[in-house]
CSV table of C-alpha atoms and ligand atoms in Angstrom, one decimal:
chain,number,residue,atom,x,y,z
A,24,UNK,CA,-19.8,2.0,-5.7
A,25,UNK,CA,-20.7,-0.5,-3.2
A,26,UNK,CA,-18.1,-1.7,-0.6
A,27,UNK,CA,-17.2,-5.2,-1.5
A,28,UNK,CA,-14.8,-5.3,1.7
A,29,UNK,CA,-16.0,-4.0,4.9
A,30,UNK,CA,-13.7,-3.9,8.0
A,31,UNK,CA,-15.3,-2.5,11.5
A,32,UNK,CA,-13.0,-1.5,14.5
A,33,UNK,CA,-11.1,-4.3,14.0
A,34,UNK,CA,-8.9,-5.4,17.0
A,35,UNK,CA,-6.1,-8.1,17.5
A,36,UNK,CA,-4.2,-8.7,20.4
A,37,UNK,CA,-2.1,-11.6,20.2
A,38,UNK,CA,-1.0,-13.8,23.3
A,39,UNK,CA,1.1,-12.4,26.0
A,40,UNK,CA,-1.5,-8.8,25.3
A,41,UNK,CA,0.3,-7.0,22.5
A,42,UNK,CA,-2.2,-5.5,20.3
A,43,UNK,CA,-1.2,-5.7,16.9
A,44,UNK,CA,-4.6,-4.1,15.8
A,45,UNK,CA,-6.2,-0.7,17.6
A,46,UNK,CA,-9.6,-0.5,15.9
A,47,UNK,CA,-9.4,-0.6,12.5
A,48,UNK,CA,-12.4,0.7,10.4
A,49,UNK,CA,-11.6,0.4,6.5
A,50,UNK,CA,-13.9,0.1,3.2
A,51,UNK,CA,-12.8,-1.3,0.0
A,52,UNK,CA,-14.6,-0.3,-2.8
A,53,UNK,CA,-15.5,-2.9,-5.7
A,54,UNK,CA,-12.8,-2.5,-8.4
A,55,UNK,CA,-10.2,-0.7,-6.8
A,56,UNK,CA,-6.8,-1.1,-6.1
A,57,UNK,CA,-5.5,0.1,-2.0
A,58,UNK,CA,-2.3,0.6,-1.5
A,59,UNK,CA,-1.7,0.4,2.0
A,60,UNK,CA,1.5,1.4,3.7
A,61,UNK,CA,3.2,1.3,7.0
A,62,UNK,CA,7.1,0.4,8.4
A,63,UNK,CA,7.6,-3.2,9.8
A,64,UNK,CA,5.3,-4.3,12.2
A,65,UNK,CA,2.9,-1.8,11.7
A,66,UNK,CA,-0.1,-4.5,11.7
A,67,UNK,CA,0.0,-5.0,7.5
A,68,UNK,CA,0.3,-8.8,7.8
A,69,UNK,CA,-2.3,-8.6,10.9
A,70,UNK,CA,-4.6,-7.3,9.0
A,71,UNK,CA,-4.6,-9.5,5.8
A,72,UNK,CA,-4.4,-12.5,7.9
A,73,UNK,CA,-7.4,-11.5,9.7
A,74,UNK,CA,-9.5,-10.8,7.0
A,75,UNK,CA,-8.1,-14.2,5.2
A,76,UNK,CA,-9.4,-16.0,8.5
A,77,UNK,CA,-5.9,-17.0,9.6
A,78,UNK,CA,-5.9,-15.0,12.4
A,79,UNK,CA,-9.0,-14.7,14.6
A,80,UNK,CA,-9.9,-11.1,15.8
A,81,UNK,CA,-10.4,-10.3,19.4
A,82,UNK,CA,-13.3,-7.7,18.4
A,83,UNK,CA,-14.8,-6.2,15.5
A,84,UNK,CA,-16.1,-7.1,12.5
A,85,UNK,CA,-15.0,-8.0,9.0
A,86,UNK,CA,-17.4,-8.8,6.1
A,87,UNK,CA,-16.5,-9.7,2.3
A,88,UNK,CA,-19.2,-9.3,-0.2
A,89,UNK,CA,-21.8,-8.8,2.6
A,90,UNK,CA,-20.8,-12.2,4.2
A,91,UNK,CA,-19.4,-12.1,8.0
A,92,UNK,CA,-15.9,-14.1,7.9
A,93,UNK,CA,-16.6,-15.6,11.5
A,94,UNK,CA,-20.4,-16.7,11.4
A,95,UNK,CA,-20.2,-17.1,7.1
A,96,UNK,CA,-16.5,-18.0,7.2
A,97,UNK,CA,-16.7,-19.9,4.0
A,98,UNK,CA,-18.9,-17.9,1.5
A,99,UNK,CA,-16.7,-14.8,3.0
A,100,UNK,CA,-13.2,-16.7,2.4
A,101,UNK,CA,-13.7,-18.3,-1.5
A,102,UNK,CA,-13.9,-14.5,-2.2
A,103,UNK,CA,-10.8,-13.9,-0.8
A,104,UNK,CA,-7.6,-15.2,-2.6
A,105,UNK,CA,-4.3,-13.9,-0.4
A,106,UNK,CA,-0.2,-13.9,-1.7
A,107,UNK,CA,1.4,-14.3,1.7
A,108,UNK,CA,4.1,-12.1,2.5
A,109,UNK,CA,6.4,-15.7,2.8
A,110,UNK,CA,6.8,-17.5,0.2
A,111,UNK,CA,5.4,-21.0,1.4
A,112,UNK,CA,5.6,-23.5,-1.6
A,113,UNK,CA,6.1,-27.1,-2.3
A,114,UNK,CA,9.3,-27.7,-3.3
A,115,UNK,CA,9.4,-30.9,-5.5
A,116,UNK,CA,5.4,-29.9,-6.7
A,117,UNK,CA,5.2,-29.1,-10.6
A,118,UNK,CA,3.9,-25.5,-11.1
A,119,UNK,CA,0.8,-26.2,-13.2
A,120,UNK,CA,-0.1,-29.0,-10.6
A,121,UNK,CA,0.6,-26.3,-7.6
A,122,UNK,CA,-1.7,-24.0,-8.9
A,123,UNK,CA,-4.3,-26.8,-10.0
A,124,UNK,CA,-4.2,-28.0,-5.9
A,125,UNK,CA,-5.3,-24.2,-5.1
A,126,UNK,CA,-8.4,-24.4,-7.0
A,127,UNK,CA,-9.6,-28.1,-5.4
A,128,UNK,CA,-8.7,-26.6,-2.1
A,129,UNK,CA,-11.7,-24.3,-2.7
A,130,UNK,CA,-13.7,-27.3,-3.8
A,131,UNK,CA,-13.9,-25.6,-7.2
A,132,UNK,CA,-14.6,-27.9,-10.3
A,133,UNK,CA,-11.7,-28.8,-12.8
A,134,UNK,CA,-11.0,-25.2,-15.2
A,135,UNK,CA,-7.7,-26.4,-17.2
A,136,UNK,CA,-8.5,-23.1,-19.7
A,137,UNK,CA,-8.8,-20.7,-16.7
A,138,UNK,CA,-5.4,-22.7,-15.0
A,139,UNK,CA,-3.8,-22.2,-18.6
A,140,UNK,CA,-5.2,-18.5,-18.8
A,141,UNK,CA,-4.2,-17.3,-15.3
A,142,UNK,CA,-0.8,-19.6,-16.6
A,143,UNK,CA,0.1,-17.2,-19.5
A,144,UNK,CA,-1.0,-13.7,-17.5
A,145,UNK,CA,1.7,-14.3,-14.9
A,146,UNK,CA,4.1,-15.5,-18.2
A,147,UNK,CA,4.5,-19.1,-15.7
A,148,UNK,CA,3.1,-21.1,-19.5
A,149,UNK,CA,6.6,-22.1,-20.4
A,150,UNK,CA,7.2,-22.8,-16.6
A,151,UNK,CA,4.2,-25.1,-16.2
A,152,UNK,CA,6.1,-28.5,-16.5
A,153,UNK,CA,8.8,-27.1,-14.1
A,154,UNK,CA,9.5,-28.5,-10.2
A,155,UNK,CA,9.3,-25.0,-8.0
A,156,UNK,CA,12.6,-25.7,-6.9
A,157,UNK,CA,13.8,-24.9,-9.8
A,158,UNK,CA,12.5,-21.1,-10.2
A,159,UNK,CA,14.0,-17.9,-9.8
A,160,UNK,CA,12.4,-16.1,-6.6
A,161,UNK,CA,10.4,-13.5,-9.0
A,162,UNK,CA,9.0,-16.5,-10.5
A,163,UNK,CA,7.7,-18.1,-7.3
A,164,UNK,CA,5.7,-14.7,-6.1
A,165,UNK,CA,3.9,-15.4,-9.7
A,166,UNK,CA,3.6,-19.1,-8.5
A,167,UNK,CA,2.3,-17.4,-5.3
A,168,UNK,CA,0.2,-14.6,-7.3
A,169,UNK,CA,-0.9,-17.7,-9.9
A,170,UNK,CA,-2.2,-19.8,-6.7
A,171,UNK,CA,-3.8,-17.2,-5.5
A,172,UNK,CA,-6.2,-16.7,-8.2
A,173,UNK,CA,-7.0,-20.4,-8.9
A,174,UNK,CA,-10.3,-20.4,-7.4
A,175,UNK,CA,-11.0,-17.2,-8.8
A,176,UNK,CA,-11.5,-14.8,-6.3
A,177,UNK,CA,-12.9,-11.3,-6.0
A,178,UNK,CA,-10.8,-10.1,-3.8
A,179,UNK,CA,-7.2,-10.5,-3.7
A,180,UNK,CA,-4.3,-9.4,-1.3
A,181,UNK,CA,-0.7,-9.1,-2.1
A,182,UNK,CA,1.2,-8.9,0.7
A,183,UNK,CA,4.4,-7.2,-0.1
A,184,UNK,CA,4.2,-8.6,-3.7
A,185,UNK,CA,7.5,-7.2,-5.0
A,186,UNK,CA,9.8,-7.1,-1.9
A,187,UNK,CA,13.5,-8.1,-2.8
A,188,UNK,CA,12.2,-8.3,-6.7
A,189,UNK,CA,14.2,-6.6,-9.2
A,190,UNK,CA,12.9,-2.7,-10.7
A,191,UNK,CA,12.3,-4.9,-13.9
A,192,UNK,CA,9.9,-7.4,-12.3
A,193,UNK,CA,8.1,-4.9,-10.3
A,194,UNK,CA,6.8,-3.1,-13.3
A,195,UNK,CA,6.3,-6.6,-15.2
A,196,UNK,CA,4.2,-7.4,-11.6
A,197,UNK,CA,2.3,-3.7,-11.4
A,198,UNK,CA,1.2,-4.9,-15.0
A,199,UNK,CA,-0.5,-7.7,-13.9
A,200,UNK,CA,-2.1,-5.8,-11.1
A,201,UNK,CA,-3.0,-3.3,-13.5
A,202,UNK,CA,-4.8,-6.8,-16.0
A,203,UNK,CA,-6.8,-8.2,-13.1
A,204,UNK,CA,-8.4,-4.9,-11.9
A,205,UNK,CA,-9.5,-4.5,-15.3
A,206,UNK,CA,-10.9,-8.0,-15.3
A,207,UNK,CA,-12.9,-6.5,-12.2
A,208,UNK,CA,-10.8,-7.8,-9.2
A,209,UNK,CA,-10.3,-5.8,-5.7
A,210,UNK,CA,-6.7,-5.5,-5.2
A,211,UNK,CA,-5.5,-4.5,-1.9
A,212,UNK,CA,-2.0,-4.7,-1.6
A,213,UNK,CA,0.7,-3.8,1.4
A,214,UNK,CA,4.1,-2.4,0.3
A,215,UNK,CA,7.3,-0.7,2.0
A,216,UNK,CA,7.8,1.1,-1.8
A,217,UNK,CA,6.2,4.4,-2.1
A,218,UNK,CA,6.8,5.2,-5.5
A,219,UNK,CA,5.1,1.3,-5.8
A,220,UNK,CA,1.9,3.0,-4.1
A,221,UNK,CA,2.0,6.2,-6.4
A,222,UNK,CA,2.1,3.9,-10.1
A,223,UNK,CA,-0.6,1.6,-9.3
A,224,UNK,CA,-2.7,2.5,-6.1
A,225,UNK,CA,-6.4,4.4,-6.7
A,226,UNK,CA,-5.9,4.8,-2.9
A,227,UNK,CA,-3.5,4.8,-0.4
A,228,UNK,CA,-4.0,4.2,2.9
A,229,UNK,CA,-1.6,4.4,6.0
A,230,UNK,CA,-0.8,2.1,9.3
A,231,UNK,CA,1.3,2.3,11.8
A,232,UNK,CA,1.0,0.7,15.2
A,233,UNK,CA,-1.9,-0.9,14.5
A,234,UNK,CA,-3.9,2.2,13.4
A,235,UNK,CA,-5.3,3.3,9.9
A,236,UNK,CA,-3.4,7.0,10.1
A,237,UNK,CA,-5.2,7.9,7.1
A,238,UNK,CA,-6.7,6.8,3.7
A,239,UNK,CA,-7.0,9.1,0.6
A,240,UNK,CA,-7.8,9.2,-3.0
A,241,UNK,CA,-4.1,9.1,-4.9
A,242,UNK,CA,-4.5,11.9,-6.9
A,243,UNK,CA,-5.5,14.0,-3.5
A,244,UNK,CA,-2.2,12.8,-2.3
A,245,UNK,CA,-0.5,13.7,-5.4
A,246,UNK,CA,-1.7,17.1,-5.3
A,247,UNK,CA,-0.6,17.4,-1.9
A,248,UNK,CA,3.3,17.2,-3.6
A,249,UNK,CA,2.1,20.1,-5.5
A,250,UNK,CA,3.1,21.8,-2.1
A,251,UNK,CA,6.5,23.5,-2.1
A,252,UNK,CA,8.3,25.0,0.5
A,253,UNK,CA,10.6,28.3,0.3
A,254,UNK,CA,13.3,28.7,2.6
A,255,UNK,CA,14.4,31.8,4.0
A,256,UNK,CA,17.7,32.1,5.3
A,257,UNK,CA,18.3,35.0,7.6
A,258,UNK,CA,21.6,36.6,8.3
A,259,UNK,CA,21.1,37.1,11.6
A,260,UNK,CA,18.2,34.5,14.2
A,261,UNK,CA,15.2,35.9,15.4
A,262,UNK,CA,12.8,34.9,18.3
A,263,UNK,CA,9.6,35.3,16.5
A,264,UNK,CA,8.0,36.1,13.4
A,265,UNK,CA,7.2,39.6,12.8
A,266,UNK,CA,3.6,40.5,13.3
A,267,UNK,CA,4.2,42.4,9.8
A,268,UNK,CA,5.3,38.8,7.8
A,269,UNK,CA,1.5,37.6,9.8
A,270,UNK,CA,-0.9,36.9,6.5
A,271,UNK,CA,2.0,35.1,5.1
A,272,UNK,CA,1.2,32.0,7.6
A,273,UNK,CA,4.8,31.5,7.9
A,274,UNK,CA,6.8,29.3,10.1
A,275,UNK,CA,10.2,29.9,11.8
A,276,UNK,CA,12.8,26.9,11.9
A,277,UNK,CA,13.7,25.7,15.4
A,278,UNK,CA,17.2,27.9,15.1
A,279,UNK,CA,15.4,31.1,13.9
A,280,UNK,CA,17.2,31.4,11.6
A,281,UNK,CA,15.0,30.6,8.2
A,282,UNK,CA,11.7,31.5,7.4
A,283,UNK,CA,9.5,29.2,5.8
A,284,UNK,CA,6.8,29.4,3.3
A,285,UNK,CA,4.2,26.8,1.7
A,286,UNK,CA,3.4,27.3,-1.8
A,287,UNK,CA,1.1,25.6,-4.0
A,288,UNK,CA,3.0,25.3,-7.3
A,289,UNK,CA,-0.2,24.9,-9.3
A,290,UNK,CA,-1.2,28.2,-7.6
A,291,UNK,CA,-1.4,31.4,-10.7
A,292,UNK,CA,0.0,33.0,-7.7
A,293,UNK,CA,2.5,31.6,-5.4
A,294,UNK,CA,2.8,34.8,-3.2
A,295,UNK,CA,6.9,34.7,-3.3
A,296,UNK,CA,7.3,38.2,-4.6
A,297,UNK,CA,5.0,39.8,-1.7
A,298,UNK,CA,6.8,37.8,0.8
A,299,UNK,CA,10.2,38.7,-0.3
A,300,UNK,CA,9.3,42.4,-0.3
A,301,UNK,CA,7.7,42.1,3.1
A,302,UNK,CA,10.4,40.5,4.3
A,303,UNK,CA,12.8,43.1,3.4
A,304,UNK,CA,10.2,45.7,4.6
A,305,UNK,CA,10.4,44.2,8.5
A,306,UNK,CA,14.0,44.9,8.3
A,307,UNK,CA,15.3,41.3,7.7
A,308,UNK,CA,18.0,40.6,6.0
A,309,UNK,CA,18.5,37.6,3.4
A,310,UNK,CA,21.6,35.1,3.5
A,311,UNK,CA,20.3,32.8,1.1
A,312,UNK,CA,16.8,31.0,-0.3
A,313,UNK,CA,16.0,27.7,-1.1
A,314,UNK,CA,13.3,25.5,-2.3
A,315,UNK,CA,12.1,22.3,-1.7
A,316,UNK,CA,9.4,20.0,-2.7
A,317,UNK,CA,7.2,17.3,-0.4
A,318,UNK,CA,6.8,14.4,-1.5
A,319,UNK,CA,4.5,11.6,-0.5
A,320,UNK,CA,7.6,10.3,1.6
A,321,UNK,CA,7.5,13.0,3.3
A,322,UNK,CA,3.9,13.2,3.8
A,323,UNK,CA,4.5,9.5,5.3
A,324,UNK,CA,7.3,10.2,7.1
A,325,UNK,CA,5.7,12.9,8.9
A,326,UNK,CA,2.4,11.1,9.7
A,327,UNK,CA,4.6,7.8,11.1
A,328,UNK,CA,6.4,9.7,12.9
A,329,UNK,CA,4.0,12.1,14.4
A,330,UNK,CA,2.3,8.7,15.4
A,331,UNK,CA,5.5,7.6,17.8
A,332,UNK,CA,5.8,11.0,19.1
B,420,ATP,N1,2.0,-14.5,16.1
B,420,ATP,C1,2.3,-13.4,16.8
B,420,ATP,N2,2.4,-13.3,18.1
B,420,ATP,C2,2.8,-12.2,18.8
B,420,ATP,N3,3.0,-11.0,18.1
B,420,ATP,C3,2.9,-11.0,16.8
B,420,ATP,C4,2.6,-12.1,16.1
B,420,ATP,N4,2.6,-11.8,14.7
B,420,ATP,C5,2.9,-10.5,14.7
B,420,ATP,N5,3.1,-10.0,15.9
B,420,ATP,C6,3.4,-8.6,16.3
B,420,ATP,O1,2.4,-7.8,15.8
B,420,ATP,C7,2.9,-6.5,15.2
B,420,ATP,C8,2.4,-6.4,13.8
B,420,ATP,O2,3.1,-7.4,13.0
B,420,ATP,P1,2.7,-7.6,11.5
B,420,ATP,O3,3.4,-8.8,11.0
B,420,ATP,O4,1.3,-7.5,11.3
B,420,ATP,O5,3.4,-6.2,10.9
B,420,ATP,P2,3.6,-5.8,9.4
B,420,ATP,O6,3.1,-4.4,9.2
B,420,ATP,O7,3.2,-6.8,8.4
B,420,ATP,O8,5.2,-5.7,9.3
B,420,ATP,P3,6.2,-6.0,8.1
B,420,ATP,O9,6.3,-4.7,7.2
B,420,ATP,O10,7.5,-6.2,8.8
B,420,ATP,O11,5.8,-7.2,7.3
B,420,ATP,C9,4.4,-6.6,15.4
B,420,ATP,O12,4.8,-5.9,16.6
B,420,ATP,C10,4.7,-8.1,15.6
B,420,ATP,O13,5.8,-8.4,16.4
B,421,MG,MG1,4.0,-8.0,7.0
């Protein structure tokens, strides 16, 4: 598939020197949906806001359906529509009007069936004759969502699209995600929710301090969290693992006291019953065993925090 989104070591530094962005290289495939996480201030906002032309990079290159967003800013940008991570809307402004505005902003002829359409997706219909003031704040990030997709756009960032919104809401918002990727638009979305990543994301891609740590096919990651570990708890700490435990590829805790093991669950084999013996054999004796699964929070953990280190 082609890349409708094309980001080359992309840098930012902002006044006063702090780069937000360190070379960010990124392709975003036609169609799919990226989930991209990272803590606060990792560069997510950074990022969006540079490929949205808000913020001008200080090298690199960023092109959106082949079109450079410096030298071809506004072919690049009315593919672009972008759900800020504030919620930035006109108080006193009707919805359906607010949304209407969007589309003109884009210089986009009059579409009241594609206003009404995008209207009734983000369930805003009954809403439509309503000030903005007068919303619940789940119903303003559709406002913001609704907006968004006035001027129909290709590509469209959600930046932090269900932050302080209800478990309810966030499904009723993966939903819609779910409707316009079927309708064929990029989605590339930012989250601090992992378990937001695993339901909707094709891939997910990781940032901190202004890096891309890594980007991976979902289901890759998922079958990462087939890994499981198996503790060993010895009675007594040791300084090393015996060279007799070697083909297990096992490591030893920072105490020495526990041994432990990564398994593949899906595995016909897991290898527990060798070890055990093995273990026995090298004169070792058990306290206890445990086991635990990793998860992608883990996997995310670990990578932020191997980053800082
Ligand atoms: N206008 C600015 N001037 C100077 N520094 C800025 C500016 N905007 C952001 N930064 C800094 O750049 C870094 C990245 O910020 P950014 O908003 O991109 O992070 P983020 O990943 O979106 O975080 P969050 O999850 O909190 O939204 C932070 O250290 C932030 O303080
Ligand atoms: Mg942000």
């Amino acid at each position: 598939m082609a890349a409708i989104l094309s980001i080359s070591d992309l840098r930012k530094s902002y006044e006063g020197g702090f780069e937000a962005l360190k070379g960010v290289s990124l392709d975003i495939d036609e169609g799919e949906i990226l989930a991209l996480l990272g803590p606060n201030g990792a560069g997510k906002t950074t990022l969006i806001s540079t490929v949205c032309g808000i913020i001008t990079p200080t090298s690199g290159s960023v092109r959106v359906g082949g079109h450079c967003i410096i030298e071809d800013f506004r072919a690049a940008r009315a593919l672009v529509g972008l759900v800020p991570q504030e919620i930035n809307l006109e108080p006193f402004e009707k919805v359906i009007n607010s949304v209407r505005f969007s589309r003109g902003l884009f210089g986009k002829p009059k579409n009241e069936p594609l206003i009404e359409d995008i209207l009734k997706k983000l369930s805003l219909w009954d809403k439509r004759n309503a000030q903005v003031k007068e919303l619940s704040g789940g119903m303003k990030r559709r406002v913001l969502i609704a907006k968004a997709l006035a001027h129909e756009p290709r590509v469209l960032f959600l930046d932090e699209p269900t932050a302080g919104v209800d478990v309810e809401l966030r499904k009723d918002m993966w939903e819609v995600v779910q409707e316009l990727k079927d309708g064929g638009v990029t989605i590339i979305l930012t989250t601090h929710y992992i378990e937001e990543a695993e339901a909707i994301a094709d891939r997910v891609g990781v940032i901190a301090d202004g890096q891309i740590l890594l980007v991976k096919d979902k289901d890759d990651l998922m079958a990462q969290l087939g890994q499981k570990q198996l503790c060993v708890h010895l009675s007594a700490p040791i300084k090393e693992v015996p060279s007799s435990l070697a083909t297990h590829d096992l490591e030893l805790n920072q105490e020495g006291d526990a041994l432990i093991y990564s398994y593949d669950t899906k595995a016909e084999r897991t290898g527990i019953t060798a070890l055990l013996n093995d273990v026995a054999a090298a004169g070792l004796v058990l306290a206890d065993v445990s086991t635990r699964q990793s998860s992608l929070e883990d996997i995310f953990v670990g990578l932020v925090s191997g980053e800082k280190s």
